[in-house]
Amino acid sequence: MSNVPNELKYAKSHEWVRLSGDTATVGITDHAQHELTDIVFVELPAIGRTVKAGEACAVVESVKTASDIYSPVSGEISEVNQAVVDKPELVNTDPHGNGWFYKIKLTQPDEINSLLSSADYTKQIQG
Amino acid sequence: MKRTPLFSAHQKLGARLIDFGGWEMPVQYTSIVDEHLAVRKAAGVFDISHMGELTVSGPAAVSFLNHLFTNDASKLAIGQGQYTLMCNENGGVVDDLYVYRIAKEFFLLIVNASGVDVDAAWISKELEKFPHRNEIQFADGSDNYAAVAVQGPKVKEFITQVISGKSVGGTTVNSVTELNKNEIGIFRFENENVFAARTGYTGEDGFEIIGLNAAIQKIWDKLLEAGKPFGCVPAGLGARDTLRTEVCYPLYGHELDENTTPVEAGVGFFVALDKGNFVGREILAAQKANGVSKKCIAFKMTDKSAPPRPHYPIWIDGAKIGEAVSGTQSPSLGIGIGMGYVPTEFSKADTKIEIEIRGKRAPAVIVKKPIYRKG
């Protein structure tokens, strides 16, 4: 059973968002890391890059496959987590914590409202 | 999609299932890395029932097999097996397979899942033209037979709990553990005969067990039960692929295809030119004598990078010279590894190359096969 923390918002494409003021932290969900298993490589966007919601901006590779990670929100990348680049297994062991991917300064804060609640995301992954 | 007789066992174990050449097969049960390392350190059991079982028998069987395949079947004693390849007239590989001599005039062929229909059609067509066709019986038993591979250094410590007693056919042994590499025996399992061969596709010691569907279902359960105290786990196709890539065993559709010859693929050792004529011999003999223009090389990434994957371009000195055909993160070595084709002039070990990964080039080096060596 996947962990779906209440305080986070979710994208259908299995990223989570933690909002703090005008900045959001983004990572992939516990369900996603479990589906991928054995994450061996993470490629993050450059700081300062502007991305649109739904744009592919990171890559996570398991032993078997490479998967694009889509930004759940639009904005400018303000910080990336070097720790997951150095230790990709953090995404498996702590997906909602130390396994975060990047922070993004929101340019369309309303987009947050169209993301899924933990209840809705739970329904999606159980469906 | 087709399912093996072990399908419900995979579901019960919570396997993640994928489409593998039209078969719904387990890619992993828990994690490819964990299953891979279990096979290297202890043991793993694989469902290989999707592979095909063909039989060729009769007084002219040896000469027919020697016409069809590159290796010399006449060298097989009863109870011995050999890796061999079936080529077209251009020397391109139709399939690679294992041939076992079960009795003087009875041979069991284990072929790739994707090859069963192609091979059966190819062999039937060759048989129609073969002078001694009346002295040969050819049959496809793939629907009736299932198979498991049990692989790893601990296997010999528990296999006799499942396959016990002396052989009743093939190689004569008092115990399955007395089989040497590439030997096959027939053993009694409950009231059935099963084949057990000391072969595999992982680079580890182990056995492949072939039998009727119902027997293999029981053997699967028993192997997992007997192996559990030794660290034996069910292992999926994901680990099977990383294990074989580390030891550079070719996989049809990757290192081998109908436009690639065994000599180019680096398995020319299994082409016996001295046995007389066979399909593809002319070109293979010329390649062995004069060399080949491309070669299958193994490589290792030299820095931390995304894992290489099939079809990633290979570069040298700023020029694109080839393409990867296999690639993965090596669970044993913790670095990206792969195989690919490059022009022969660039194929020497220690040659520095680059692998293009999503538009960026990452440094790698050509290494001697196998990439991973035990110990």
PDB file of C-alpha atoms in Angstrom, chain A residues 17-26 44-51 57 71 73-82 100-107:
ATOM      1  CA  VAL A  17       3.889  19.166  -4.856  1.00  0.00           C
ATOM      2  CA  ARG A  18       4.520  20.746  -1.459  1.00  0.00           C
ATOM      3  CA  LEU A  19       3.565  24.434  -1.435  1.00  0.00           C
ATOM      4  CA  SER A  20       5.407  26.962   0.710  1.00  0.00           C
ATOM      5  CA  GLY A  21       4.535  30.602  -0.061  1.00  0.00           C
ATOM      6  CA  ASP A  22       5.142  31.167  -3.762  1.00  0.00           C
ATOM      7  CA  THR A  23       7.527  28.233  -4.090  1.00  0.00           C
ATOM      8  CA  ALA A  24       6.689  24.565  -4.580  1.00  0.00           C
ATOM      9  CA  THR A  25       8.850  21.523  -3.919  1.00  0.00           C
ATOM     10  CA  VAL A  26       8.370  18.712  -6.453  1.00  0.00           C
ATOM     11  CA  LEU A  44      17.322  17.374 -12.892  1.00  0.00           C
ATOM     12  CA  PRO A  45      16.558  20.638 -14.710  1.00  0.00           C
ATOM     13  CA  ALA A  46      19.013  23.556 -14.667  1.00  0.00           C
ATOM     14  CA  ILE A  47      18.444  26.235 -12.043  1.00  0.00           C
ATOM     15  CA  GLY A  48      16.800  29.266 -13.664  1.00  0.00           C
ATOM     16  CA  ARG A  49      15.016  27.229 -16.344  1.00  0.00           C
ATOM     17  CA  THR A  50      11.379  28.176 -16.830  1.00  0.00           C
ATOM     18  CA  VAL A  51       8.995  25.305 -17.302  1.00  0.00           C
ATOM     19  CA  CYS A  57      11.855  18.592 -17.131  1.00  0.00           C
ATOM     20  CA  SER A  71       6.443  19.525 -13.913  1.00  0.00           C
ATOM     21  CA  VAL A  73       3.193  23.505 -12.149  1.00  0.00           C
ATOM     22  CA  SER A  74       4.613  26.392 -14.208  1.00  0.00           C
ATOM     23  CA  GLY A  75       7.464  28.560 -12.973  1.00  0.00           C
ATOM     24  CA  GLU A  76      11.189  29.028 -12.667  1.00  0.00           C
ATOM     25  CA  ILE A  77      13.456  26.346 -11.168  1.00  0.00           C
ATOM     26  CA  SER A  78      14.981  27.904  -8.044  1.00  0.00           C
ATOM     27  CA  GLU A  79      16.779  24.945  -6.451  1.00  0.00           C
ATOM     28  CA  VAL A  80      17.592  21.302  -7.269  1.00  0.00           C
ATOM     29  CA  ASN A  81      18.347  18.434  -4.916  1.00  0.00           C
ATOM     30  CA  GLN A  82      21.958  17.401  -5.571  1.00  0.00           C
ATOM     31  CA  TRP A 100      12.650  15.582  -3.558  1.00  0.00           C
ATOM     32  CA  PHE A 101      13.689  16.726  -7.055  1.00  0.00           C
ATOM     33  CA  TYR A 102      13.492  20.512  -7.358  1.00  0.00           C
ATOM     34  CA  LYS A 103      11.937  23.729  -6.059  1.00  0.00           C
ATOM     35  CA  ILE A 104      10.069  25.984  -8.418  1.00  0.00           C
ATOM     36  CA  LYS A 105       8.939  29.598  -8.058  1.00  0.00           C
ATOM     37  CA  LEU A 106       5.365  29.609  -9.290  1.00  0.00           C
ATOM     38  CA  THR A 107       4.275  31.865 -12.121  1.00  0.00           C
TER      39      THR A 107
END
